[in-house]
Short mmCIF file of C-alpha atoms (C1' of nucleotides) in Angstrom, two decimals:
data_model
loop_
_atom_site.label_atom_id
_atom_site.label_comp_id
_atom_site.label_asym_id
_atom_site.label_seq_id
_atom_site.Cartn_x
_atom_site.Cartn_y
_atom_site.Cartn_z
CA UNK A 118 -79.75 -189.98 -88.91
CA UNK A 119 -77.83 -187.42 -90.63
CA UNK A 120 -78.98 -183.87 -90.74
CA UNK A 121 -79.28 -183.36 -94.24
CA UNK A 122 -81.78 -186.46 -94.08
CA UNK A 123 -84.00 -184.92 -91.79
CA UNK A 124 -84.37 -181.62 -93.92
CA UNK A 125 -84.67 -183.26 -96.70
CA UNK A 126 -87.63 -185.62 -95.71
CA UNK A 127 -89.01 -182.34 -93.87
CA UNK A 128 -89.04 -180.93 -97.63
CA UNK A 129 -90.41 -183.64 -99.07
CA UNK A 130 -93.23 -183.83 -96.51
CA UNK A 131 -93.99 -180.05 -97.09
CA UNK A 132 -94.34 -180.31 -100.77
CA UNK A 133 -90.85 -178.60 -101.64
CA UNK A 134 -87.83 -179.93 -103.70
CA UNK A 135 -84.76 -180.58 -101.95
CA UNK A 136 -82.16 -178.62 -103.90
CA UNK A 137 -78.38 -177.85 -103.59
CA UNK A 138 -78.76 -174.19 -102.74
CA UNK A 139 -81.32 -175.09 -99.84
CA UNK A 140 -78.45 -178.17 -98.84
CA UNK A 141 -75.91 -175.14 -98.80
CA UNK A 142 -78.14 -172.39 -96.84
CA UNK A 143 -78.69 -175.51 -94.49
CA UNK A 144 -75.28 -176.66 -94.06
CA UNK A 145 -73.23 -173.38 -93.25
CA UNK A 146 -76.08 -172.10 -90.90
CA UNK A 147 -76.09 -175.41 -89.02
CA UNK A 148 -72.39 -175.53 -89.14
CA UNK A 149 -71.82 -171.75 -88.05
CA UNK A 150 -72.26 -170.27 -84.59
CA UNK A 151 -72.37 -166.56 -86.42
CA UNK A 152 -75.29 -164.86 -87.14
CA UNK A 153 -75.32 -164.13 -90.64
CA UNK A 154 -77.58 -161.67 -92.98
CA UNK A 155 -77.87 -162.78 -96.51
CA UNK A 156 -75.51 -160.85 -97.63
CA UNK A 157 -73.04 -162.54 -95.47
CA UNK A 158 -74.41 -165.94 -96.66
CA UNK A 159 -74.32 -164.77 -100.16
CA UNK A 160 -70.58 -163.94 -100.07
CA UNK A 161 -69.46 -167.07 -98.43
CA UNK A 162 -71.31 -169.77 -100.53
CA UNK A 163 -70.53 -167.51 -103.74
CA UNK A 164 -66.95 -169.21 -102.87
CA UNK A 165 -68.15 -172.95 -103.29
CA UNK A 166 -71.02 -172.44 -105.14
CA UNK A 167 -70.32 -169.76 -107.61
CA UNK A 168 -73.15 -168.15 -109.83
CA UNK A 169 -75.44 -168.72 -106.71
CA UNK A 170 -77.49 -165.99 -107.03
CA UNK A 171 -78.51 -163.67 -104.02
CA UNK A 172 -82.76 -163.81 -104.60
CA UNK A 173 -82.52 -167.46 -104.28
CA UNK A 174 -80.57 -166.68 -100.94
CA UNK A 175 -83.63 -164.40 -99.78
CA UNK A 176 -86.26 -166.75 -100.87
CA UNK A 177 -84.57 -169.46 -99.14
CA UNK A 178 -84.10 -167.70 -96.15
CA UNK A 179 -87.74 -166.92 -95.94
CA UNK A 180 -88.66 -170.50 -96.98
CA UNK A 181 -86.71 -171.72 -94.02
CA UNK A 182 -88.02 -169.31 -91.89
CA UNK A 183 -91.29 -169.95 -92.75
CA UNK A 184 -90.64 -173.42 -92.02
CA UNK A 185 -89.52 -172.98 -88.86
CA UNK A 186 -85.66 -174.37 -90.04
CA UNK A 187 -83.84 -171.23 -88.76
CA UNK A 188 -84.64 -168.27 -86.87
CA UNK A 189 -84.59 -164.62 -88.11
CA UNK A 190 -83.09 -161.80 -86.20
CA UNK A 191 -83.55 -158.23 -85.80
CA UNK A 192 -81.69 -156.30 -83.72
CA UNK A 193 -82.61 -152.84 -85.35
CA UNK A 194 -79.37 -153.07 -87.56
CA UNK A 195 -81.85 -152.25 -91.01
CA UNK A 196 -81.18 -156.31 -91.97
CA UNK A 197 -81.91 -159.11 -90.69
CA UNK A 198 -79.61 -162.21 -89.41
CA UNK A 199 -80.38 -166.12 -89.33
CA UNK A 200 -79.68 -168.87 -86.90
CA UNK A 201 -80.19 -172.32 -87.47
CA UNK A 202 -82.82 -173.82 -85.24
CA UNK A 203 -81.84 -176.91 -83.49
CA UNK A 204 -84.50 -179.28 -82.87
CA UNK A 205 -82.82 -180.45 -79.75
CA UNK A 206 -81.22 -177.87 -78.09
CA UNK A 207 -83.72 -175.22 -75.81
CA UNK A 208 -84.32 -171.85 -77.45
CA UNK A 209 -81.79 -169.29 -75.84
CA UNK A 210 -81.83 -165.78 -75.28
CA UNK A 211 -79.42 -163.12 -77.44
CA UNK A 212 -77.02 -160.41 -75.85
CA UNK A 213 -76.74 -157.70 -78.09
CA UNK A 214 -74.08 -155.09 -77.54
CA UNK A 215 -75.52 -151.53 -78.08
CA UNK A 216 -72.33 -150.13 -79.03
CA UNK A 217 -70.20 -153.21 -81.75
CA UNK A 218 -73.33 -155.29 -82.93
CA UNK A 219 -71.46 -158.46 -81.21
CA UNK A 220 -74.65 -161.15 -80.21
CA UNK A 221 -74.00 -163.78 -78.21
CA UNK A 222 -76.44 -166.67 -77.57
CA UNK A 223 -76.98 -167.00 -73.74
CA UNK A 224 -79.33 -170.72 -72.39
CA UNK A 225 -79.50 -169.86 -68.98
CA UNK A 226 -82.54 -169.82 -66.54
CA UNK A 227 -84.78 -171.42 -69.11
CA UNK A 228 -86.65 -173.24 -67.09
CA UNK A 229 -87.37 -170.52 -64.61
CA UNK A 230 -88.19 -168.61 -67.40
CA UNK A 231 -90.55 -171.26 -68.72
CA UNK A 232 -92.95 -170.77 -65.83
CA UNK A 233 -93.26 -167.08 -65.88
CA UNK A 234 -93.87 -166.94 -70.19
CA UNK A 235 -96.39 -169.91 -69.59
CA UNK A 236 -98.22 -167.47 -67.09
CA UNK A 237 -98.11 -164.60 -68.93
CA UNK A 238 -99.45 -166.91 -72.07
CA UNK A 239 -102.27 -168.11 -69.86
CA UNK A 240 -102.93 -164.52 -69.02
CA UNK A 241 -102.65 -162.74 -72.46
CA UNK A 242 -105.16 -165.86 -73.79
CA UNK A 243 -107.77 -164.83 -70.84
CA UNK A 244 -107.13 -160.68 -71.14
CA UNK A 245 -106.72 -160.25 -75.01
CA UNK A 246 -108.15 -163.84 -76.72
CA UNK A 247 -104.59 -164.36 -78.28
CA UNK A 248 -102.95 -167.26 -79.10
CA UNK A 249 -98.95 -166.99 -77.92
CA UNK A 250 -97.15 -169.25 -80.46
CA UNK A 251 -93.43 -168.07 -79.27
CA UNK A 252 -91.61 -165.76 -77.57
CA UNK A 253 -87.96 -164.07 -77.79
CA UNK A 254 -86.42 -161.72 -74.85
CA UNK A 255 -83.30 -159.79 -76.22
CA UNK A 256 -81.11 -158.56 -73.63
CA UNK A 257 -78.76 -154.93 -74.63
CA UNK A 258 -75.70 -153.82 -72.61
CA UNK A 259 -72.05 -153.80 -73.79
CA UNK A 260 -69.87 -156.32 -74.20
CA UNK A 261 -66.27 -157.40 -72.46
CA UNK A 262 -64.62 -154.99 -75.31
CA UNK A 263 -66.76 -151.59 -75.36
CA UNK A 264 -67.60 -151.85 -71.52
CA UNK B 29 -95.08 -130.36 -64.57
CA UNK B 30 -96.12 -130.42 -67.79
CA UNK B 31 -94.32 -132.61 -70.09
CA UNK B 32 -93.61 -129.83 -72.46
CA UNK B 33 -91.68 -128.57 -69.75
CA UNK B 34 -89.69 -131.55 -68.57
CA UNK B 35 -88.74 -132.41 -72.11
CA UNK B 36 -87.41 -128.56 -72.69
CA UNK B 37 -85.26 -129.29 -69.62
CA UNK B 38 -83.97 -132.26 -71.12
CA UNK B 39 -83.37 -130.98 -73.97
CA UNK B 40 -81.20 -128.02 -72.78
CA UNK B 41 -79.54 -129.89 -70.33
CA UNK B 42 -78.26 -132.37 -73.25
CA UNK B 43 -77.16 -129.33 -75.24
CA UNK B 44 -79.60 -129.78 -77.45
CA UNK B 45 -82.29 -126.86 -79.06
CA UNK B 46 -86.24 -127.10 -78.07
CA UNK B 47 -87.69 -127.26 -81.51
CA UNK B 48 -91.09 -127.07 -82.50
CA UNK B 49 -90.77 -129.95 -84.41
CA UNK B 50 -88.81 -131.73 -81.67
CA UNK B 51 -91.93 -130.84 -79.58
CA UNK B 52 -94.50 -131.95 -82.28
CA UNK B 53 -92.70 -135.27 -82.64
CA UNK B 54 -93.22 -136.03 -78.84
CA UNK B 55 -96.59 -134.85 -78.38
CA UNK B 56 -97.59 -136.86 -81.11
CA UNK B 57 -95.56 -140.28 -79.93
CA UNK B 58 -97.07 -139.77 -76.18
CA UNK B 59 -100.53 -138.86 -77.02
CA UNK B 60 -100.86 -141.94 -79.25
CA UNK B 61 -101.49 -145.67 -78.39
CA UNK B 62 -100.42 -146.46 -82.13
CA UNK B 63 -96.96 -148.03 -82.45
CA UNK B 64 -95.77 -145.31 -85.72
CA UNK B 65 -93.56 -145.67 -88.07
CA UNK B 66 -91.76 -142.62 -89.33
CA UNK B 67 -93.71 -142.10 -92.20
CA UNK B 68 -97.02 -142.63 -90.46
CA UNK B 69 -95.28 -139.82 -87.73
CA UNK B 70 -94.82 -138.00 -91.09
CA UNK B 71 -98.15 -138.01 -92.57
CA UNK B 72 -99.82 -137.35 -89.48
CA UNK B 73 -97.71 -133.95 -89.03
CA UNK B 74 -98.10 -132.86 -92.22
CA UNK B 75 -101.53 -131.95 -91.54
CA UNK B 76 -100.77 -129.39 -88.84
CA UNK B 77 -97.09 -128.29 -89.74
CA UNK B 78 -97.36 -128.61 -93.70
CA UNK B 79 -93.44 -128.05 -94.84
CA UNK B 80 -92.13 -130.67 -92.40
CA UNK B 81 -89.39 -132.73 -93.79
CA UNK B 82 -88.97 -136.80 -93.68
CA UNK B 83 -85.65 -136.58 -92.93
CA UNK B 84 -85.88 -134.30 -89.57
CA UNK B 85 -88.49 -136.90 -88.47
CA UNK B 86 -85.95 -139.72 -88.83
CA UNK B 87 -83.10 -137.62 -87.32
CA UNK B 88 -85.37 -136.75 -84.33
CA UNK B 89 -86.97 -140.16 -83.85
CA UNK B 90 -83.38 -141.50 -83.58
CA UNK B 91 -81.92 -138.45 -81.10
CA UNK B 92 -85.46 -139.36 -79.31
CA UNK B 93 -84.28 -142.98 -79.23
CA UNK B 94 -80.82 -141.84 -78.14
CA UNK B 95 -82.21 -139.97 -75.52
CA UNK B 96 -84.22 -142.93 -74.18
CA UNK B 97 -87.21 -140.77 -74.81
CA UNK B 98 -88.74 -143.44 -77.30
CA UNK B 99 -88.31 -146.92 -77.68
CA UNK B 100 -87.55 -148.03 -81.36
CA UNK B 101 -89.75 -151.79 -82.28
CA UNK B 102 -88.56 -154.01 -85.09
CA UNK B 103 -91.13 -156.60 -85.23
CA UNK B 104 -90.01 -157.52 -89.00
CA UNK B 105 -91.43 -155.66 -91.47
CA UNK B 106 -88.24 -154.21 -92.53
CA UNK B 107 -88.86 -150.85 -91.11
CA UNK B 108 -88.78 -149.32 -87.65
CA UNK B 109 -91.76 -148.10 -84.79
CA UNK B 110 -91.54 -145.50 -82.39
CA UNK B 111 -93.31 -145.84 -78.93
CA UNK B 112 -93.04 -143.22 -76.42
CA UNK B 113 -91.43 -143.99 -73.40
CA UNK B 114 -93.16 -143.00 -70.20
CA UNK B 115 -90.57 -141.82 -67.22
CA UNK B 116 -93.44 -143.08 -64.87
CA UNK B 117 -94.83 -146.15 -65.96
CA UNK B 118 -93.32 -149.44 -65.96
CA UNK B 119 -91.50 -151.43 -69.00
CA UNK B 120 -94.23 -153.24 -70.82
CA UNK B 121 -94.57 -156.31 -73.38
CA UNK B 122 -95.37 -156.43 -77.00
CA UNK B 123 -97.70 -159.17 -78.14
CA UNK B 124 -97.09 -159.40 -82.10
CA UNK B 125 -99.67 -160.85 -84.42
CA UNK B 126 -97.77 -163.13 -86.65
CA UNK B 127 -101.22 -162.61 -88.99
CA UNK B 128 -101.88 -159.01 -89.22
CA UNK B 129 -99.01 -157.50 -87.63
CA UNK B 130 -100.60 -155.77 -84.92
CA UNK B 131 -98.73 -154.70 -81.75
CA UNK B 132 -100.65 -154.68 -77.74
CA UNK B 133 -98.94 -153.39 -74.80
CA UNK B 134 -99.39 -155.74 -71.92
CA UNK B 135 -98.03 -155.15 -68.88
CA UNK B 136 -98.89 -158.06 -66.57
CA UNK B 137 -96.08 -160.08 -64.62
CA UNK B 138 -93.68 -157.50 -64.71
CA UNK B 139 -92.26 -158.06 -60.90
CA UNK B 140 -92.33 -161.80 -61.55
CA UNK B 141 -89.94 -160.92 -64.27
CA UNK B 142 -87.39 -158.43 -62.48
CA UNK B 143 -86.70 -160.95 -60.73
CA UNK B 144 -85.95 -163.71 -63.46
CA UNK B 145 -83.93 -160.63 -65.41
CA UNK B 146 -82.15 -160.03 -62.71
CA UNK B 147 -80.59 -163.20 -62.14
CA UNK B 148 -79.91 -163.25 -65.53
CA UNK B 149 -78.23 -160.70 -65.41
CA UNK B 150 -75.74 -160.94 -62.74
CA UNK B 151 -75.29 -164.47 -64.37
CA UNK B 152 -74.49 -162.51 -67.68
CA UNK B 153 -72.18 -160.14 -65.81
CA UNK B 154 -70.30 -163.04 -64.37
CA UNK B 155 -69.95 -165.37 -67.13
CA UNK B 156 -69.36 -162.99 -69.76
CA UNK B 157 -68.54 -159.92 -68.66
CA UNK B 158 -71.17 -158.29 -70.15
CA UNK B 159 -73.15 -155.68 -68.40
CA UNK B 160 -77.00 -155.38 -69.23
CA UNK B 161 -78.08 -151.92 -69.64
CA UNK B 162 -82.14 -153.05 -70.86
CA UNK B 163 -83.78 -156.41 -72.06
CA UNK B 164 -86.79 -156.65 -74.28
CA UNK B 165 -89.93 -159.57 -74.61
CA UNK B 166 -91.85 -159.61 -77.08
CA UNK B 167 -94.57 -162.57 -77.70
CA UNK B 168 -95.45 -163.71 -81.43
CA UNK B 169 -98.85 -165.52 -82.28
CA UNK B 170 -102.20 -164.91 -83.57
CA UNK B 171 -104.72 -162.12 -82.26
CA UNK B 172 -108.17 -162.24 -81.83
CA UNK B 173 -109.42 -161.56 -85.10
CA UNK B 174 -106.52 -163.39 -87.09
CA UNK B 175 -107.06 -166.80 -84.40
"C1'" DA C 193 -83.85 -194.59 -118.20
"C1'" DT C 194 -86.47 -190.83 -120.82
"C1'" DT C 195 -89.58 -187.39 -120.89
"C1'" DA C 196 -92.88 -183.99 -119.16
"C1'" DT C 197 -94.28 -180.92 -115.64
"C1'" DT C 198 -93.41 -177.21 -113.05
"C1'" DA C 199 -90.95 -175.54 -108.87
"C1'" DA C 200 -86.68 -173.31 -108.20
"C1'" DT C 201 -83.14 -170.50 -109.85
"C1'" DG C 202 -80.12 -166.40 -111.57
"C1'" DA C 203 -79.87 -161.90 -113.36
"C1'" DG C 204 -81.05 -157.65 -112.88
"C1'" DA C 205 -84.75 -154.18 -112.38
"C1'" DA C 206 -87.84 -152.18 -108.96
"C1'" DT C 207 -89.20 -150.90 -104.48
"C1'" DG C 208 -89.06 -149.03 -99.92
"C1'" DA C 209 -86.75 -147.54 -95.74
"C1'" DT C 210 -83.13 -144.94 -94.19
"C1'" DT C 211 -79.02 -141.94 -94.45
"C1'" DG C 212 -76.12 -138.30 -96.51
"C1'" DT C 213 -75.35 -133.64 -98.58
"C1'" DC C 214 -75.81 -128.95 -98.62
"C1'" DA C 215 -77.82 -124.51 -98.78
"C1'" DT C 216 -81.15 -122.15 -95.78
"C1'" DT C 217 -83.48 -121.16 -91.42
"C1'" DA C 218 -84.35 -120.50 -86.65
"C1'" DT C 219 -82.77 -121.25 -81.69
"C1'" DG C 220 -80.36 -119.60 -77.75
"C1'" DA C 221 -76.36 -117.02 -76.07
"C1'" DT C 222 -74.50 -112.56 -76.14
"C1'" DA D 296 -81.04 -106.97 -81.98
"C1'" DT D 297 -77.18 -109.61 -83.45
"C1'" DC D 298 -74.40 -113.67 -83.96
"C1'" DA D 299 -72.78 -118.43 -84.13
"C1'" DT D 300 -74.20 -122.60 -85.36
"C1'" DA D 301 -77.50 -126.44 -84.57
"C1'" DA D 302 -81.44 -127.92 -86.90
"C1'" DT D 303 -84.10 -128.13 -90.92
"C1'" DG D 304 -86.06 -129.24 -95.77
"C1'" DA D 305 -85.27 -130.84 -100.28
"C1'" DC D 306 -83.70 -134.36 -102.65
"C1'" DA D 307 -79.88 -137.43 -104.00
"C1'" DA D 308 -77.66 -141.67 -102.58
"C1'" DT D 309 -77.44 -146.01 -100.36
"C1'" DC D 310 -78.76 -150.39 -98.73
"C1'" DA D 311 -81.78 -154.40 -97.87
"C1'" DT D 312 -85.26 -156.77 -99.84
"C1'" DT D 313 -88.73 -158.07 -103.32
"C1'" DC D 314 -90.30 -158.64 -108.02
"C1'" DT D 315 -90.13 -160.22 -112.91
"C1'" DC D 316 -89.16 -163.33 -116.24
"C1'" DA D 317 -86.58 -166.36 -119.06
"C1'" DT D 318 -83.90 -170.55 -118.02
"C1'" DT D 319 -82.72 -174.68 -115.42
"C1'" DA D 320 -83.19 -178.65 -112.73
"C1'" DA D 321 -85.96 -181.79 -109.43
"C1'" DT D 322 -89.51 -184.96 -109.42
"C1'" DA D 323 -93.42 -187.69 -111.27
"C1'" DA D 324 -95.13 -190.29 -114.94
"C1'" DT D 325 -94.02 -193.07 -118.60
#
DNA sequence: ATTATTAATGAGAATGATTGTCATTATGAT
DNA sequence: ATCATAATGACAATCATTCTCATTAATAAT
């Protein structure tokens, strides 16, 4: 089944219209391995879909978000970035470099890591009465260019 | 040693001035369990050193951060919070309410975790030639009142 | 298929956090 | 005590994001 099927009966099934701009948003984050603020989303569709305007970008960003479509960043750079969120592929960690911005998405040791969040879940449930819903570890350093 | 006293040091021997509000700024980050932003930091001062400015509270809190005497969050909210960052004690984690926003320290499972990070790491290192100067975890869900 | 309902959109104003500018002040070396 | 200049305060400028509202388009009902 193609992508765009799945989002769009996901849509359906949540109560929301499946538009064009939401197809777009959809397509170039699924399609990109960048992470891209809204701005940057904003100027590339603006090519193929001109008079897009940049509020729809933000709401839909935070629509998909809130849906759990694509992932939002922040890496302290004032704005956030997006990732589409696979429903196959594992979550993966980011490597952020301290000194260009460059992130790169990094999927190993997950399942080592799985044990130690699901015991520090257990324990934070026990300790504090909270209920751990995710989890993201962002890892800082330089990169092969500004080492 | 006082803190007052190892943070003069630091300061000097970074070329940089001991300022009373340099001194304010840390006294207030690590006396306080509070996560602050900097105009929480800001309103708090005010109080005992009326005539303070904003913008020496942002351009400390980011020399501060510079200096690896703070740790800067982003947990979302489009803005940024300070915590101070003990020389003694070790890294901790930040559980995030999704809910109501609020931010716990936890601490548990931290040499369980070296040793994940670690292999990470070197793993990092080797495959991309990155090198890994800190890594962060946060945990997202719902607290106790907000469950 | 046509129409009615109303969610979604585009344009631009408004907001809020952060950074920049510049004249003044206060720290630390002399 | 004096001097050089780093640090500061006031406030303008910038940038990301949200809000408002009239218009448009997606869906349900006909």
């Amino acid at each position: 089944m193609p992508l765009a099927h799945i989002w769009r009966h996901r849509f359906k099934g949540d109560g929301f219209r499946w538009t064009l701009t939401r197809k777009a948003i959809l397509d170039l984050l699924s399609r990109t391995s960048k992470h891209m603020s809204a701005q940057e989303i904003y100027d590339t569709l603006l090519k193929s879909y001109p008079g897009i305007g940049l509020s729809t970008i933000y709401r839909t960003l935070d629509l998909l978000s809130r849906m759990g479509l694509v992932n939002r960043l922040n890496i302290g750079e004032g704005k956030s970035r997006y990732e589409y969120r696979s429903g196959e592929e594992k979550a993966h960690h980011h490597f952020i470099c301290t000194n260009c911005g460059k992130i790169i998405d990094y999927s190993g040791f997950l399942d080592e890591e799985l044990d130690l969040v699901e015991k520090i879940e257990k324990n934070l449930a026990r300790k504090y009465n909270f209920i751990v819903k995710d989890h993201n570890t962002d890892f800082y350093g330089l990169c092969k260019n500004c080492r």
